[in-house]
Each structure stands twice: as C-alpha cells, then as structure tokens.
C-alpha cells in the first residue's frame, strides 16, 4: 500500500475528493457514465490498500466494479442524512441539550478546543477565520447506578438508574466549510472499509498459508494485523501516519513471504474485497437514535413527567471495532484558549 494513498494529494485523497465533494454537499446522484472513471479510480486505490498484486488479474476492475458502485450508492444515502452543525461554545452548554449532555461542564469545551493541535494549526493558517467547522467524535458509555428517585411523588432510595456518559472526545478535520469536513468524513469511511478488508485478508492468510506456523512470519502478520485493527477502531487516527506504519509492516511481510504463496491468495483477496464493498450495509451504518436524559444525564422513559431533554444522536458503526457518536460542530476562534492558559491549567495538577 502506498503511503500517499490516504492523503489529499493522490490515491484516496484525489478520488474521494471527487466522490465526497458531490456526495456530502449536493446529495445528487451522478449518471453512470459520469461515475465510470471514478469507479475505476476508487477500485485501483482500494486494491492498492488491500492487496496491490490483485492487479495481476487483468479483469479485476470489471470484477470489482459492481461492489464499488454499491458502496458509492450506499455512502450517498448516508450523506443525505441531515446533520446540522452545533456551536461548540460555552454559551451553548446551557440551552443546547446535546452540548449539555456531551460535556460535564461548560469549561470542558474550551479545554477540548485547546487540546486540538489541528484546530490551532487551522486558525494559525487562516488568520481571518472567526470559526472552523469540524467533526466531533465520542464514545457513549452507559452504566447502572443505585440512587434516590422521585416515583409518584415519593422519594425512593436505591432505585436502579441508567447514566449516560460521553468520553474520548476528539475533534477531527477542522476546515473552513461544512462541505470540506463532510468530504473528509467520507474519505475516512472508505479508508476504514479498505482497512477492514485488509484485516480479513490477513486473517485468511494466517489460516490458510502453509507456512503460517513459522514464528517470524507469524509475528510480522500479527504486527500488521494489529496496525490495521487499530486504524479501523480509531476514527481519529491520522490516516497518513497510520498508512506509513502499515506500509512498514507490510514491506517486512512481503520480504518474508514466498511470492508464490502470496500470489495463490489473489482470488481470495478479490473475493473479500467483493464481499465487503458489495455489502456495505453489513460494515458501515450511520443511525439516528433518540435519548431522553435528565440534566444529570440519567435516562428517562419517553413521556415521563420528569424534567428531561431529548437528544437526537448520530451513531457511526464501522465493522466490529468502531462505534462512535459523531456530530458536526462549529468552533469559534474566541473559544480557543491561549497556549499560556493551557500551561497554567496543567501546572495546577503538577
């Protein structure tokens, strides 16, 4: 896999800019003839990510085209889901139910913004920008606690209640427009599908290769598989850095393996690419869910008279490794703390 296959200069970056620029902004389907070149380019970049030797099969583009088209069509459907950006600001913590639920305190918001080196770099590069758009990713955690609760006007002790917490906040891909952020989200989704396929190829090699018990080869495979799984499981992983780590491990594997045994797996690799990209609904889902929460993030039954707020969440699932709550956000420059303020906060804990 080329290290540049996931950045903005070529490969995935170039091909997916064409796809997701249309996908996430206009939502309009393209005519088949207009899509033909894009399908071919995406097919090549998927193959380069999963198993470049598949190019040895002269008909690989024709064989994979229906699967790639299926993924494009499905991601276009996801792109039509309305996800309006929310303001990531302290003033929103009180009135906005999502921001209130996502953060325990209003002060947590500038702390998150201040930790994002990408956001700082954006504002430093775009000196006149007053805000940036970004993708916020989080994990949703639920646990049962026993606490007092009012039931039918009577205070009852030790009532089982479900609390909801949002953790692991990450700001991804700050940009000047929402369309640019949506494009980057689409690139990351396609990359995760390719990495998911590569993980399956490696698992198939591990089970079927005649020399799978060779300790050195097995160790290299395990290292490469771990890199791939780490990438699939982290939507915030820098794609370029991840690609380079995978590339280094893959070169070690290529040097250790018998080329004949590797070539024998090409049909299996093609079949796995067909399976993943031909059935995207099995591997990627973006669902809208509704949560009824009190101000203390305790779950409340729908229709309850207890004061609560209703959250509309977007939950992203990619394979079995990644499930995250995502939201598009607007980040005001005025909320970004100065670096000296961050250092002062850190010193309080030293």
Short mmCIF file of C-alpha atoms in Angstrom, two decimals:
data_model
loop_
_atom_site.label_atom_id
_atom_site.label_comp_id
_atom_site.label_asym_id
_atom_site.label_seq_id
_atom_site.Cartn_x
_atom_site.Cartn_y
_atom_site.Cartn_z
CA UNK A 1 0.00 0.00 0.00
CA UNK A 2 1.36 3.42 -0.89
CA UNK A 3 1.76 5.83 1.99
CA UNK A 4 0.14 8.57 -0.10
CA UNK A 5 -2.98 6.50 -0.77
CA UNK A 6 -4.84 8.14 2.09
CA UNK A 7 -3.70 11.76 1.95
CA UNK A 8 -5.09 14.63 -0.07
CA UNK A 9 -2.54 14.55 -2.86
CA UNK A 10 -3.34 11.36 -4.74
CA UNK A 11 -4.96 7.96 -4.48
CA UNK A 12 -7.82 8.00 -1.99
CA UNK A 13 -7.45 11.72 -1.38
CA UNK A 14 -7.85 12.67 -5.04
CA UNK A 15 -10.50 10.11 -5.95
CA UNK A 16 -12.61 10.58 -2.84
CA UNK A 17 -12.47 14.34 -3.09
CA UNK A 18 -14.35 13.91 -6.36
CA UNK A 19 -16.80 11.44 -4.83
CA UNK A 20 -17.47 13.02 -1.45
CA UNK A 21 -17.36 16.57 -2.69
CA UNK A 22 -20.53 15.71 -4.59
CA UNK A 23 -21.79 13.15 -2.09
CA UNK A 24 -21.85 15.20 1.08
CA UNK A 25 -22.72 18.61 -0.35
CA UNK A 26 -25.24 18.17 -3.14
CA UNK A 27 -26.53 14.67 -2.42
CA UNK A 28 -27.36 14.28 -6.10
CA UNK A 29 -26.74 11.00 -7.88
CA UNK A 30 -24.41 11.11 -10.85
CA UNK A 31 -25.16 9.46 -14.16
CA UNK A 32 -23.48 6.06 -14.68
CA UNK A 33 -21.25 7.42 -17.46
CA UNK A 34 -20.02 10.19 -15.22
CA UNK A 35 -19.29 7.69 -12.47
CA UNK A 36 -17.33 5.27 -14.64
CA UNK A 37 -13.96 6.97 -14.26
CA UNK A 38 -14.48 7.47 -10.54
CA UNK A 39 -15.36 3.79 -10.02
CA UNK A 40 -12.19 2.72 -11.83
CA UNK A 41 -10.02 5.11 -9.79
CA UNK A 42 -11.57 4.05 -6.49
CA UNK A 43 -11.18 0.40 -7.44
CA UNK A 44 -7.46 0.93 -8.01
CA UNK A 45 -6.95 2.73 -4.71
CA UNK A 46 -8.89 0.06 -2.80
CA UNK A 47 -6.78 -2.65 -4.43
CA UNK A 48 -3.57 -0.75 -3.61
CA UNK A 49 -4.65 -0.59 0.03
CA UNK A 50 -5.77 -4.19 0.39
CA UNK A 51 -3.56 -6.20 -1.96
CA UNK A 52 -1.71 -4.49 -4.86
CA UNK A 53 -0.92 -7.84 -6.50
CA UNK A 54 -4.60 -8.16 -7.40
CA UNK A 55 -3.68 -6.01 -10.40
CA UNK A 56 -2.12 -9.18 -11.82
CA UNK A 57 -5.68 -10.29 -12.60
CA UNK A 58 -6.44 -8.47 -15.82
CA UNK A 59 -10.18 -8.31 -15.18
CA UNK A 60 -10.01 -7.06 -11.59
CA UNK A 61 -11.67 -3.73 -12.42
CA UNK A 62 -14.63 -5.35 -14.14
CA UNK A 63 -15.00 -7.89 -11.36
CA UNK A 64 -14.91 -5.29 -8.56
CA UNK A 65 -16.89 -2.51 -10.27
CA UNK A 66 -20.35 -3.69 -9.05
CA UNK A 67 -19.12 -3.84 -5.45
CA UNK A 68 -17.52 -0.39 -5.60
CA UNK A 69 -20.69 1.04 -7.12
CA UNK A 70 -22.71 -0.50 -4.29
CA UNK A 71 -20.55 1.25 -1.68
CA UNK A 72 -20.74 4.58 -3.53
CA UNK A 73 -24.54 4.36 -3.69
CA UNK A 74 -24.81 3.48 -0.01
CA UNK A 75 -22.50 6.27 1.15
CA UNK A 76 -24.53 8.71 -0.92
CA UNK A 77 -27.60 7.60 1.02
CA UNK A 78 -25.76 8.25 4.29
CA UNK A 79 -24.71 11.65 3.01
CA UNK A 80 -28.35 12.70 2.76
CA UNK A 81 -28.97 12.28 6.49
CA UNK A 82 -29.43 15.75 7.96
CA UNK A 83 -26.64 16.52 10.42
CA UNK A 84 -26.67 20.23 11.16
CA UNK A 85 -23.59 21.63 12.92
CA UNK A 86 -23.93 22.64 16.56
CA UNK A 87 -21.96 25.52 18.11
CA UNK A 88 -19.14 24.22 20.30
CA UNK A 89 -19.12 27.13 22.76
CA UNK A 90 -19.58 27.66 26.48
CA UNK A 91 -22.73 29.70 25.85
CA UNK A 92 -24.31 26.63 24.20
CA UNK A 93 -23.78 24.39 27.22
CA UNK A 94 -26.98 25.53 28.92
CA UNK A 95 -29.53 25.82 26.09
CA UNK A 96 -28.30 23.13 23.70
CA UNK A 97 -29.28 19.65 25.01
CA UNK A 98 -26.59 17.85 23.01
CA UNK A 99 -23.74 20.10 24.12
CA UNK A 100 -25.03 19.90 27.70
CA UNK A 101 -25.04 16.11 27.58
CA UNK A 102 -21.70 15.76 25.78
CA UNK A 103 -19.76 17.84 28.33
CA UNK A 104 -19.90 17.71 32.11
CA UNK A 105 -19.08 21.43 32.46
CA UNK A 106 -19.08 24.43 30.17
CA UNK A 107 -15.33 24.83 30.86
CA UNK A 108 -14.69 21.41 29.28
CA UNK A 109 -15.46 22.89 25.85
CA UNK A 110 -12.51 25.33 25.53
CA UNK A 111 -10.31 22.67 27.14
CA UNK A 112 -11.18 20.30 24.27
CA UNK A 113 -10.61 23.00 21.66
CA UNK A 114 -7.28 23.89 23.23
CA UNK A 115 -6.04 20.29 23.06
CA UNK A 116 -6.64 20.08 19.31
CA UNK A 117 -3.39 20.81 17.50
CA UNK A 118 -5.26 20.52 14.19
CA UNK A 119 -7.65 23.29 15.22
CA UNK A 120 -4.79 25.54 16.33
CA UNK A 121 -3.00 24.93 13.05
CA UNK A 122 -6.17 25.82 11.12
CA UNK A 123 -6.58 29.16 12.87
CA UNK A 124 -2.88 29.95 12.54
CA UNK A 125 -3.04 29.27 8.81
CA UNK A 126 -6.35 31.10 8.35
CA UNK A 127 -5.72 34.31 10.26
CA UNK A 128 -9.02 35.96 9.23
CA UNK A 129 -11.25 32.99 10.07
CA UNK A 130 -13.57 33.58 13.02
CA UNK A 131 -14.70 29.95 13.25
CA UNK A 132 -13.93 26.48 11.96
CA UNK A 133 -16.15 23.51 11.19
CA UNK A 134 -15.10 20.08 12.44
CA UNK A 135 -16.28 16.57 13.21
CA UNK A 136 -16.66 15.68 16.88
CA UNK A 137 -16.31 12.00 17.76
CA UNK A 138 -17.07 10.44 21.15
CA UNK A 139 -17.77 7.16 22.87
CA UNK A 140 -21.12 6.67 24.60
CA UNK A 141 -20.97 4.71 27.84
CA UNK A 142 -23.92 3.54 29.93
CA UNK A 143 -23.90 2.08 33.42
CA UNK A 144 -26.43 1.25 36.10
CA UNK A 145 -26.29 3.07 39.43
CA UNK A 146 -28.49 2.99 42.51
CA UNK A 147 -29.64 6.43 43.60
CA UNK A 148 -32.66 8.22 45.11
CA UNK A 149 -35.54 8.90 42.71
CA UNK A 150 -38.96 10.54 42.86
CA UNK A 151 -41.63 7.99 41.94
CA UNK A 152 -45.28 9.05 42.05
CA UNK A 153 -44.33 11.99 44.21
CA UNK A 154 -42.50 9.83 46.75
CA UNK A 155 -38.72 9.87 47.22
CA UNK A 156 -37.47 6.28 46.95
CA UNK A 157 -33.95 5.21 47.85
CA UNK A 158 -31.64 2.90 45.90
CA UNK A 159 -33.57 2.95 42.64
CA UNK A 160 -31.64 1.43 39.68
CA UNK A 161 -30.98 4.13 37.09
CA UNK A 162 -29.01 4.24 33.86
CA UNK A 163 -26.50 7.04 33.45
CA UNK A 164 -25.02 8.05 30.11
CA UNK A 165 -21.51 9.47 29.75
CA UNK A 166 -19.68 10.70 26.68
CA UNK A 167 -15.92 10.13 26.73
CA UNK A 168 -12.86 10.21 24.50
CA UNK A 169 -13.84 13.44 22.73
CA UNK A 170 -11.88 14.06 19.53
CA UNK A 171 -12.05 16.93 17.07
CA UNK A 172 -11.36 15.80 13.51
CA UNK A 173 -10.59 17.60 10.28
CA UNK A 174 -11.23 21.29 11.07
CA UNK A 175 -11.96 23.22 7.89
CA UNK A 176 -13.42 26.47 6.62
CA UNK A 177 -16.67 24.88 5.45
CA UNK A 178 -19.00 22.09 6.45
CA UNK A 179 -18.65 20.59 2.96
CA UNK A 180 -14.90 20.12 3.46
CA UNK A 181 -15.47 18.36 6.78
CA UNK A 182 -18.10 16.07 5.25
CA UNK A 183 -15.68 15.23 2.44
CA UNK A 184 -13.00 14.26 4.95
CA UNK A 185 -15.50 12.13 6.88
CA UNK A 186 -16.31 10.27 3.66
CA UNK A 187 -12.61 9.66 2.98
CA UNK A 188 -12.16 8.19 6.44
CA UNK A 189 -15.17 5.89 5.99
CA UNK A 190 -13.85 4.50 2.71
CA UNK A 191 -10.39 4.08 4.23
CA UNK A 192 -11.86 2.15 7.18
CA UNK A 193 -13.63 -0.22 4.79
CA UNK A 194 -10.36 -0.87 2.97
CA UNK A 195 -8.55 -1.49 6.27
CA UNK A 196 -11.34 -3.81 7.38
CA UNK A 197 -10.87 -5.79 4.17
CA UNK A 198 -7.09 -5.92 4.66
CA UNK A 199 -7.62 -7.31 8.17
CA UNK A 200 -9.76 -10.11 6.71
CA UNK A 201 -7.16 -10.85 4.06
CA UNK A 202 -4.50 -11.18 6.76
CA UNK A 203 -6.72 -13.46 8.84
CA UNK A 204 -7.34 -15.66 5.79
CA UNK A 205 -3.59 -15.82 5.13
CA UNK A 206 -2.98 -16.77 8.74
CA UNK A 207 -5.43 -19.66 8.50
CA UNK A 208 -4.58 -20.91 5.03
CA UNK A 209 -0.94 -20.26 4.27
CA UNK A 210 1.19 -23.41 4.53
CA UNK A 211 3.93 -21.61 6.45
CA UNK A 212 1.60 -19.84 8.92
CA UNK A 213 3.33 -21.60 11.83
CA UNK A 214 6.67 -20.04 11.01
CA UNK A 215 7.30 -17.89 14.09
CA UNK A 216 8.98 -15.00 12.32
CA UNK A 217 6.30 -14.77 9.64
CA UNK A 218 3.55 -15.16 12.19
CA UNK A 219 4.94 -12.30 14.27
CA UNK A 220 5.05 -9.98 11.26
CA UNK A 221 1.48 -10.88 10.31
CA UNK A 222 0.33 -10.22 13.87
CA UNK A 223 2.02 -6.83 13.92
CA UNK A 224 0.45 -5.81 10.60
CA UNK A 225 -2.96 -7.06 11.68
CA UNK A 226 -2.71 -5.03 14.89
CA UNK A 227 -1.88 -1.87 12.93
CA UNK A 228 -4.89 -2.41 10.67
CA UNK A 229 -7.25 -3.11 13.57
CA UNK A 230 -6.00 -0.04 15.42
CA UNK A 231 -6.85 2.03 12.38
CA UNK A 232 -10.30 0.52 11.96
CA UNK A 233 -11.03 1.07 15.62
CA UNK A 234 -9.97 4.70 15.79
CA UNK A 235 -11.81 7.23 13.71
CA UNK A 236 -9.40 9.87 14.94
CA UNK A 237 -6.21 8.14 13.74
CA UNK A 238 -4.19 10.32 11.37
CA UNK A 239 -4.65 8.45 8.05
CA UNK A 240 -1.22 9.35 6.69
CA UNK A 241 0.66 8.27 9.83
CA UNK A 242 -1.35 5.05 10.00
CA UNK A 243 -0.66 4.32 6.33
CA UNK A 244 3.08 4.64 6.89
CA UNK A 245 3.01 2.27 9.88
CA UNK A 246 1.03 -0.29 7.90
CA UNK A 247 3.37 0.14 4.94
CA UNK A 248 6.47 -0.61 7.05
CA UNK A 249 4.92 -3.77 8.48
CA UNK A 250 3.69 -4.83 5.08
CA UNK A 251 7.12 -4.48 3.47
CA UNK A 252 8.52 -6.76 6.18
CA UNK A 253 5.81 -9.29 5.38
CA UNK A 254 6.47 -9.09 1.63
CA UNK A 255 10.19 -9.78 2.18
CA UNK A 256 9.47 -12.72 4.49
CA UNK A 257 6.84 -14.47 2.37
CA UNK A 258 7.31 -16.75 -0.57
CA UNK A 259 5.94 -14.81 -3.59
CA UNK A 260 4.27 -17.94 -4.96
CA UNK A 261 2.25 -18.45 -1.79
CA UNK A 262 1.21 -14.79 -1.85
CA UNK A 263 0.10 -14.97 -5.48
CA UNK A 264 -2.00 -18.00 -4.65
CA UNK A 265 -4.18 -15.84 -2.40
CA UNK A 266 -5.19 -13.28 -5.04
CA UNK A 267 -8.55 -14.86 -5.80
CA UNK A 268 -9.30 -14.95 -2.09
CA UNK A 269 -8.36 -11.28 -1.75
CA UNK A 270 -10.62 -10.37 -4.65
CA UNK A 271 -13.49 -12.29 -3.08
CA UNK A 272 -13.04 -10.48 0.24
CA UNK A 273 -12.99 -7.06 -1.46
CA UNK A 274 -16.19 -8.04 -3.28
CA UNK A 275 -17.81 -9.15 -0.03
CA UNK A 276 -17.01 -6.02 1.98
CA UNK A 277 -17.63 -3.39 -0.69
CA UNK A 278 -20.52 -5.29 -2.26
CA UNK A 279 -22.41 -5.36 1.06
CA UNK A 280 -21.58 -2.03 2.73
CA UNK A 281 -24.64 -2.15 4.99
CA UNK A 282 -23.02 -5.05 6.87
CA UNK A 283 -19.95 -3.00 7.69
CA UNK A 284 -20.93 0.68 7.88
CA UNK A 285 -24.00 2.22 9.47
CA UNK A 286 -24.94 5.75 10.44
CA UNK A 287 -28.04 5.69 12.58
CA UNK A 288 -30.13 8.38 14.21
CA UNK A 289 -31.08 7.49 17.78
CA UNK A 290 -33.11 9.39 20.37
CA UNK A 291 -32.20 9.68 24.03
CA UNK A 292 -34.33 11.10 26.85
CA UNK A 293 -31.97 12.39 29.54
CA UNK A 294 -32.24 14.43 32.69
CA UNK A 295 -29.81 17.31 33.23
CA UNK A 296 -27.68 14.82 35.18
CA UNK A 297 -27.51 12.51 32.14
CA UNK A 298 -29.82 9.91 33.68
CA UNK A 299 -32.06 8.06 31.24
CA UNK A 300 -35.73 8.96 31.48
CA UNK A 301 -38.61 6.99 29.97
CA UNK A 302 -40.24 8.68 26.95
CA UNK A 303 -43.37 10.50 28.02
CA UNK A 304 -42.22 10.83 31.63
CA UNK A 305 -43.37 13.91 33.55
CA UNK A 306 -39.85 14.21 35.00
CA UNK A 307 -37.98 17.20 33.52
CA UNK A 308 -35.68 16.00 30.78
CA UNK A 309 -34.24 16.83 27.39
CA UNK A 310 -34.46 14.88 24.14
CA UNK A 311 -31.23 14.25 22.24
CA UNK A 312 -31.00 13.35 18.56
CA UNK A 313 -27.76 11.42 18.17
CA UNK A 314 -25.89 10.18 15.12
CA UNK A 315 -24.07 6.91 15.83
CA UNK A 316 -21.48 5.60 13.42
CA UNK A 317 -20.51 1.93 13.20
CA UNK A 318 -17.63 0.61 11.10
CA UNK A 319 -17.08 -3.15 11.34
CA UNK A 320 -16.95 -4.58 14.84
CA UNK A 321 -14.15 -2.34 16.09
CA UNK A 322 -15.61 1.15 15.87
CA UNK A 323 -18.83 2.57 17.23
CA UNK A 324 -18.92 6.27 17.98
CA UNK A 325 -21.29 9.17 18.41
CA UNK A 326 -20.47 11.86 15.87
CA UNK A 327 -21.61 15.44 15.43
CA UNK A 328 -20.63 18.25 13.10
CA UNK A 329 -19.65 21.31 15.11
CA UNK A 330 -18.75 24.96 14.70
CA UNK A 331 -15.71 26.04 16.69
CA UNK A 332 -15.47 29.81 17.35
CA UNK A 333 -11.95 31.20 17.44
CA UNK A 334 -12.97 33.14 20.56
CA UNK A 335 -13.40 29.86 22.48
CA UNK A 336 -9.86 28.68 21.78
CA UNK A 337 -7.72 29.32 24.88
CA UNK A 338 -4.26 30.76 24.56
CA UNK A 339 -1.39 28.31 24.95
CA UNK A 340 -0.28 30.03 28.17
CA UNK A 341 -3.73 29.40 29.67
CA UNK A 342 -3.38 25.69 28.95
CA UNK A 343 0.03 25.62 30.62
CA UNK A 344 -1.37 27.38 33.67
CA UNK A 345 -4.15 24.80 33.94
CA UNK A 346 -1.67 21.94 33.61
CA UNK A 347 0.56 23.38 36.36
CA UNK A 348 -2.33 23.19 38.82
CA UNK A 349 -2.21 19.41 38.61
CA UNK A 350 1.56 19.06 38.93
#
